[in-house]
Each structure stands twice: as structure tokens, then as C-alpha cells.
Coordinates of C-alpha atoms in Angstrom, one line a residue:
X272 CA 62.2 172.7 -0.6
X273 CA 63.4 170.9 -3.8
X274 CA 66.0 168.2 -3.4
X275 CA 69.3 169.0 -5.2
X276 CA 70.0 167.1 -8.4
X277 CA 73.2 165.6 -7.0
X278 CA 71.4 164.2 -4.0
X279 CA 68.6 162.8 -6.2
X280 CA 71.3 161.0 -8.3
X281 CA 73.1 159.6 -5.2
X282 CA 70.4 156.9 -4.6
X283 CA 70.7 155.2 -8.0
X284 CA 74.5 155.4 -7.8
X285 CA 74.6 153.6 -4.5
X286 CA 72.1 151.1 -5.9
X287 CA 74.5 150.4 -8.8
X288 CA 77.4 150.0 -6.4
X289 CA 75.3 147.5 -4.3
X290 CA 74.6 145.5 -7.4
X291 CA 78.4 145.5 -8.1
X292 CA 79.1 144.2 -4.6
X293 CA 76.5 141.4 -5.2
X294 CA 78.1 140.5 -8.5
X295 CA 81.5 140.4 -6.9
X296 CA 80.1 138.1 -4.1
X297 CA 78.8 135.7 -6.7
X298 CA 82.2 135.7 -8.5
X299 CA 84.0 135.0 -5.3
X300 CA 81.6 132.1 -4.4
X301 CA 82.2 130.3 -7.7
X302 CA 85.9 131.1 -8.1
X303 CA 87.2 128.1 -6.1
X304 CA 88.8 125.0 -7.5
X305 CA 87.0 122.1 -5.8
X306 CA 83.3 122.9 -6.7
X307 CA 82.2 124.3 -10.0
X308 CA 79.7 127.1 -10.5
X309 CA 77.0 124.5 -11.2
X310 CA 77.9 122.7 -8.0
X311 CA 77.7 125.9 -6.0
X312 CA 74.2 126.6 -7.4
X313 CA 73.1 123.1 -6.5
X314 CA 74.3 123.5 -3.0
X315 CA 72.6 126.8 -2.6
X316 CA 69.4 125.2 -3.7
X317 CA 69.7 122.6 -0.9
X318 CA 71.4 119.8 -2.9
X319 CA 74.9 118.6 -3.4
X320 CA 77.0 116.0 -1.7
X321 CA 78.6 116.4 1.8
X322 CA 81.9 117.5 0.4
X323 CA 80.4 120.2 -1.8
X324 CA 78.2 121.5 0.9
X325 CA 81.1 121.7 3.3
X326 CA 83.3 123.6 0.8
X327 CA 80.6 126.1 -0.2
X328 CA 78.8 126.6 3.1
X329 CA 81.8 126.4 5.5
X330 CA 84.7 127.7 3.4
X331 CA 83.6 129.8 0.5
X332 CA 80.7 131.8 2.0
X333 CA 82.5 133.0 5.1
X334 CA 85.6 133.8 3.0
X335 CA 83.5 136.0 0.7
X336 CA 81.6 137.7 3.5
X337 CA 84.7 138.5 5.4
X338 CA 86.4 139.9 2.3
X339 CA 83.4 142.2 1.6
X340 CA 83.1 143.5 5.2
X341 CA 86.8 144.0 5.6
X342 CA 86.9 145.9 2.3
X343 CA 83.9 148.0 3.4
X344 CA 85.7 148.8 6.7
X345 CA 88.9 149.9 4.9
X346 CA 87.0 152.0 2.4
X347 CA 85.1 153.8 5.1
X348 CA 88.2 154.2 7.3
X349 CA 90.1 155.7 4.4
X350 CA 87.5 158.3 3.6
X351 CA 87.1 159.2 7.2
X352 CA 90.8 159.7 7.6
X353 CA 91.2 161.8 4.5
X354 CA 88.2 164.0 5.5
X355 CA 89.3 164.5 9.1
X356 CA 92.9 165.3 8.2
X357 CA 92.1 167.1 4.9
X358 CA 94.7 165.1 3.1
X359 CA 94.1 163.0 0.0
X360 CA 97.0 160.8 0.9
X361 CA 96.0 160.1 4.5
X362 CA 95.1 156.4 4.0
X363 CA 95.3 153.9 6.9
X364 CA 98.5 152.5 5.3
X365 CA 100.5 155.8 5.7
X366 CA 99.1 157.2 9.0
X367 CA 100.4 154.5 11.3
X368 CA 97.0 152.7 11.7
X369 CA 97.5 149.7 9.5
X370 CA 101.2 149.2 10.4
X371 CA 100.3 149.5 14.1
X372 CA 97.5 146.9 13.7
X373 CA 99.9 144.6 11.9
X374 CA 102.6 145.1 14.6
X375 CA 100.0 144.3 17.3
X376 CA 98.9 141.1 15.6
X377 CA 102.5 140.0 14.8
X378 CA 103.8 140.7 18.3
X379 CA 100.9 138.9 19.9
X380 CA 101.6 135.9 17.7
X381 CA 105.3 136.0 18.4
X382 CA 104.7 136.0 22.1
X383 CA 102.2 133.2 21.9
X384 CA 99.3 135.3 23.0
X385 CA 97.4 134.9 19.8
X386 CA 97.4 133.0 16.5
X387 CA 95.8 132.9 13.1
X388 CA 93.2 130.5 14.4
X389 CA 92.3 132.6 17.5
X390 CA 90.7 135.6 15.9
X391 CA 89.4 137.0 19.2
X392 CA 92.9 137.5 20.6
X393 CA 94.1 138.8 17.2
X394 CA 91.3 141.5 17.1
X395 CA 92.3 142.7 20.5
X396 CA 96.0 142.8 19.6
X397 CA 95.4 144.5 16.3
X398 CA 93.2 147.1 17.8
X399 CA 95.7 147.9 20.5
X400 CA 98.4 148.2 17.9
X401 CA 96.2 150.4 15.6
X402 CA 95.3 152.8 18.4
X403 CA 99.0 152.9 19.5
X404 CA 100.1 153.8 15.9
X405 CA 97.4 156.5 15.6
X406 CA 98.3 157.8 19.1
X407 CA 101.9 158.1 18.2
X408 CA 101.0 160.1 15.1
X409 CA 98.7 162.3 17.2
X410 CA 101.6 163.0 19.6
X411 CA 104.2 163.7 16.9
X412 CA 101.9 165.9 14.9
X413 CA 101.3 168.1 18.0
X414 CA 100.1 171.5 17.0
X415 CA 100.5 170.7 13.3
X416 CA 97.5 168.3 13.3
X417 CA 95.5 170.7 11.2
X418 CA 98.3 170.9 8.6
X419 CA 97.7 168.2 5.9
X420 CA 101.3 168.2 4.6
X421 CA 103.0 168.0 8.0
X422 CA 100.5 165.3 9.2
X423 CA 101.3 163.3 6.0
X424 CA 105.0 163.5 6.7
X425 CA 104.6 162.4 10.4
X426 CA 102.3 159.6 9.2
X427 CA 104.9 158.2 6.8
X428 CA 107.5 158.4 9.6
X429 CA 105.3 156.6 12.1
X430 CA 104.5 153.9 9.5
X431 CA 108.1 153.4 8.8
X432 CA 109.0 153.0 12.5
X433 CA 106.2 150.6 13.1
X434 CA 107.2 148.5 10.0
X435 CA 110.7 148.4 11.4
X436 CA 109.4 147.2 14.7
X437 CA 107.5 144.5 13.0
X438 CA 110.6 143.3 11.2
X439 CA 112.4 143.2 14.6
X440 CA 109.7 141.0 16.0
X441 CA 110.0 138.6 13.1
X442 CA 113.8 138.5 13.7
X443 CA 113.3 137.6 17.4
X444 CA 110.7 135.0 16.6
X445 CA 111.5 133.7 13.1
X446 CA 109.6 130.5 13.6
X447 CA 106.3 132.6 13.4
X448 CA 107.1 134.0 10.0
X449 CA 104.9 131.5 8.2
X450 CA 102.0 132.2 10.5
X451 CA 102.1 136.0 10.2
X452 CA 103.0 136.4 6.5
X453 CA 99.3 136.6 5.7
X454 CA 99.0 139.7 7.9
X455 CA 101.9 141.3 6.2
X456 CA 100.6 140.7 2.7
X457 CA 96.9 140.5 3.3
X458 CA 94.9 137.4 2.5
X459 CA 91.3 136.1 2.8
X460 CA 92.3 132.5 2.6
X461 CA 91.1 130.3 5.4
X462 CA 88.5 132.7 6.7
X463 CA 85.8 130.9 8.6
X464 CA 82.5 131.7 10.3
X465 CA 84.4 132.5 13.5
X466 CA 86.1 135.4 11.8
X467 CA 82.8 136.6 10.3
X468 CA 81.0 136.5 13.7
X469 CA 83.7 138.7 15.2
X470 CA 84.1 141.1 12.3
X471 CA 80.6 142.1 11.3
X472 CA 79.3 143.4 14.6
X473 CA 82.5 145.4 15.0
X474 CA 82.3 146.8 11.5
X475 CA 78.6 147.6 11.9
X476 CA 79.1 149.5 15.2
X477 CA 82.0 151.6 14.0
X478 CA 80.6 152.0 10.5
X479 CA 77.3 153.4 12.0
X480 CA 79.4 155.8 14.2
X481 CA 81.3 157.0 11.1
X482 CA 78.0 157.7 9.3
X483 CA 76.8 159.8 12.2
X484 CA 80.0 161.9 11.7
X485 CA 79.3 162.6 8.0
X486 CA 78.1 166.1 8.7
X487 CA 81.0 167.2 10.9
X488 CA 83.5 165.5 8.5
X489 CA 82.0 167.4 5.6
X490 CA 82.7 170.6 7.5
X491 CA 86.2 169.6 8.4
X492 CA 86.9 169.1 4.7
X493 CA 86.2 172.8 4.2
X494 CA 88.9 173.8 6.8
X495 CA 89.0 174.3 10.5
X496 CA 88.2 178.0 10.3
X497 CA 85.0 177.5 8.3
X498 CA 84.0 174.5 10.5
X499 CA 84.5 176.5 13.7
X500 CA 82.5 179.4 12.2
X501 CA 79.7 176.9 11.7
X502 CA 79.8 176.0 15.4
X503 CA 81.7 172.7 15.1
X504 CA 84.3 171.8 17.8
X505 CA 86.9 170.7 15.4
X506 CA 89.2 169.0 17.9
X507 CA 86.5 166.8 19.3
X508 CA 85.1 166.0 15.8
X509 CA 88.5 165.1 14.4
X510 CA 89.4 162.9 17.4
X511 CA 86.0 161.1 17.1
X512 CA 86.6 160.5 13.4
X513 CA 90.1 159.2 14.0
X514 CA 88.8 156.7 16.7
X515 CA 86.3 155.4 14.2
X516 CA 88.9 155.1 11.4
X517 CA 91.3 153.3 13.7
X518 CA 88.7 150.9 14.9
X519 CA 87.5 150.0 11.4
X520 CA 91.0 149.5 10.1
X521 CA 92.1 147.4 13.1
X522 CA 89.0 145.1 12.7
X523 CA 89.8 144.6 9.0
X524 CA 93.5 144.0 9.5
X525 CA 92.8 141.5 12.3
X526 CA 90.6 139.5 9.8
X527 CA 92.4 139.8 6.5
X528 CA 95.8 141.4 7.2
X529 CA 97.3 144.5 5.5
X530 CA 95.6 144.9 2.2
X531 CA 97.6 147.6 0.5
X532 CA 96.2 150.8 -1.0
X533 CA 92.5 150.0 -0.4
X534 CA 91.9 152.6 2.2
X535 CA 94.1 155.1 0.3
X536 CA 92.5 154.9 -3.2
X537 CA 88.9 153.9 -2.6
X538 CA 88.0 157.3 -1.2
X539 CA 89.1 159.0 -4.4
X540 CA 86.8 156.7 -6.4
X541 CA 84.0 157.3 -3.9
X542 CA 84.3 161.1 -4.3
X543 CA 84.4 160.8 -8.1
X544 CA 81.3 158.6 -8.2
X545 CA 79.2 160.0 -5.3
X546 CA 80.3 163.6 -5.0
X547 CA 81.8 165.5 -2.0
X548 CA 78.8 165.1 0.3
X549 CA 79.9 162.5 2.9
X550 CA 76.3 161.4 3.6
X551 CA 76.5 159.6 0.2
X552 CA 80.3 159.4 -0.3
X553 CA 80.9 157.5 2.9
X554 CA 78.5 154.6 2.2
X555 CA 79.7 154.7 -1.4
X556 CA 83.3 154.2 -0.2
X557 CA 82.2 151.3 2.0
X558 CA 80.5 149.6 -1.0
X559 CA 83.4 150.3 -3.3
X560 CA 85.8 149.0 -0.7
X561 CA 83.8 145.8 -0.5
X562 CA 83.8 145.5 -4.3
X563 CA 87.5 146.1 -4.5
X564 CA 88.5 143.5 -1.9
X565 CA 85.9 141.0 -2.9
X566 CA 87.0 141.4 -6.6
X567 CA 90.6 141.0 -5.6
X568 CA 89.8 137.9 -3.7
X569 CA 87.9 136.4 -6.7
X570 CA 90.6 137.4 -9.1
X571 CA 93.3 135.9 -6.8
X572 CA 91.4 132.6 -6.8
X573 CA 91.0 132.6 -10.6
X574 CA 94.7 133.5 -10.9
X575 CA 95.7 130.8 -8.6
X576 CA 93.8 128.2 -10.6
X577 CA 95.4 129.4 -13.8
X578 CA 98.9 129.4 -12.4
X579 CA 98.4 126.0 -10.8
X580 CA 97.6 124.6 -14.3
X581 CA 100.6 126.3 -15.9
X582 CA 103.1 125.5 -13.2
X583 CA 101.6 122.2 -12.2
X584 CA 101.4 123.2 -8.5
X585 CA 98.1 122.3 -6.9
X586 CA 98.8 124.3 -3.6
X587 CA 99.8 127.5 -5.3
X588 CA 97.7 130.4 -3.9
X589 CA 97.9 134.1 -4.8
X590 CA 97.0 136.4 -1.9
X591 CA 94.4 139.1 -2.5
X592 CA 96.7 141.6 -0.8
X593 CA 99.3 141.1 -3.6
X594 CA 96.8 142.1 -6.2
X595 CA 95.5 145.2 -4.3
X596 CA 99.1 146.3 -3.7
X597 CA 100.2 145.9 -7.3
X598 CA 97.1 147.5 -8.8
X599 CA 96.9 150.2 -6.2
X600 CA 100.6 151.2 -6.8
X601 CA 99.9 151.5 -10.5
X602 CA 96.8 153.6 -9.9
X603 CA 98.6 155.8 -7.4
X604 CA 101.3 156.5 -10.0
X605 CA 98.7 157.4 -12.6
X606 CA 96.9 159.8 -10.1
X607 CA 100.2 161.4 -9.1
X608 CA 101.2 161.8 -12.8
X609 CA 97.8 163.3 -13.7
X610 CA 98.0 165.8 -10.8
X611 CA 101.5 166.8 -11.8
X612 CA 100.3 167.5 -15.4
X613 CA 97.4 169.5 -14.1
X614 CA 99.7 171.7 -12.0

């Protein structure tokens, strides 16, 4: 049986995306202030002084790797959510998953059960909050879970409630504001090998589970009636997909915080580049998510260097989440305007 032309083209497209991720990783590695690009290359070749080796090997490399894996997790989670709920606006940010994970991390920090330097406890708290947010959406949606419009409305409501609860926690424990602001905005600064060792196995397991659901998710995108006619148990498939999406989002949030619009907009790019078949679109979304977050981290570091020179402030640091939120908001407005013109 001949292979369809779109499937034949998927391999080269994924290869190009992989090269893009590698380029972003290189940009993030050389974007810091202390060691120049030449110094980074010297360290990678086995040379460099003790300070340069510490900066590159113990600070920059884990930061870049965590940013890439967190971005891949958010990209995969977004495309799984949008496919399972048949809603192009069903990103982790507006379905209660990301706000729930942030609430869990902030609450655990405020209660003294976790901290920014105890990633293991943060992962557990963020996962608990993420699953709680998704569960609340599942309960509120009720029989309307298959209706994309109603699910989106319930998701926005749940996200707003969880954001309000997070604000209440900060009012109760205002002394923790400085420690949790990175979760609220999203930042890759200070990521160490400890965060990497906790994040990559989690992302690998749930990412592989999501890939196994590529076939059922493709059917769900066609509608419940068509999926059921093909022999798919839609309720179980959708529940399994939501579990994978929540787990991926919670792991990413526990590592880098709430990076706005990544899980919402990356799936649209993945479908545009890789097509509607989730066997290629899902890994494409993961690669694009890694490129977006890694690129935002590199751009944030370069921007911090430029602003520090202009404002004469050595400690000025632009969080990656600020860039993803601003750029994502602009792109979302453009997409909404384009769809309105098409209608």
C-alpha cells in the first residue's frame, strides 16, 4: 500500500523542527552574561576555568534542558486537550489545569510544605492542584463535556475561581510573595540539575502515554458519534487523554511556573505545520513547544542583558513567562481577528 504524501512529508518536517530545537538550545546556552559564546565552546570542549565550567555546566545547561522539556510538555498537553475536548481554545491555561497547578504550588509554599528549592514537594503539590482543577471542570461540565462551547465556558469559570483562590493564599501569607511570583509569571531562572532529574522522567512517561492515544484522539476530533461508530469508547478515551494532559501540565508548571499561552497556541502551529494526523502533530507540538519556551528563555536573557546596560541595573532579569504571555496575547488577537474576517 503506498504511503500518503502528507505522511511522507511529516518526517522531514519533524526533522526541521528538531533542528530548530537544537538551534534554540545553542542560543540559550550562549545567552548568559557571565561567560561569552567562545567561553561556552571552550568549556564544552573540556577547557575553561572553574568559574566558567560551573556557570555553563551547573547553571546554563540544566536551565536550557528544563526549558525545552517544560515547553515540550506544555505543547503536548495543549494539543491533547484541544483534541479531546474538540475545542481550539481548550489550552491548559483556560481549563483549570494550569491555575490549579499554580494554586497547589503556591498553597504548599505558603503552608511551608514546599519551596522553590524543594522541587520534589512542588511537583507533588502542583500535580494535586492540577488534577483538582481538571476534576472541578469535569464535575461542572457534567453532561455537557462533549460540547466544546460549554466546556470552554466552564473552563474559564474554573480558571477564574482558582486564580482567585491563589490571590487569597497570597493575602494570607504575603511573606511568600517573592518566592511564588516565579510560578505566577513563569520563569526558567535558577533551574538546576535537581529540577531536570525530576522533570524529564515524568515528561517522558506521560508524553509516551499521550503518543499512544494519538489514534483515539484523532477519532475524538471527528466527533463522538463518528468515534463511537468506529468502536471507540469515547468516555474512557477522553478521560485518559485528560489525565495525560493534566500530568504533563502539572510537571511543567512545577518546574517553570505558568508560562502563558504556550499550551493554547502551540497546537495551532503544530496542526498548520504537521497536519491533522496526531501521530505527527503531537510530536510536532512537543518540538514546537520546546522551541517556543527555549526561544523565549534565550530572548529573555538577551533582553535582560540589553536592559541592564541601558538602565545600569546588573540584577535586572526578564522572566520567560512575560515574553510568552505578551507574544501569545498578540498572536491570539490576530487569530481571533482572522477567524472573524473569515466568518
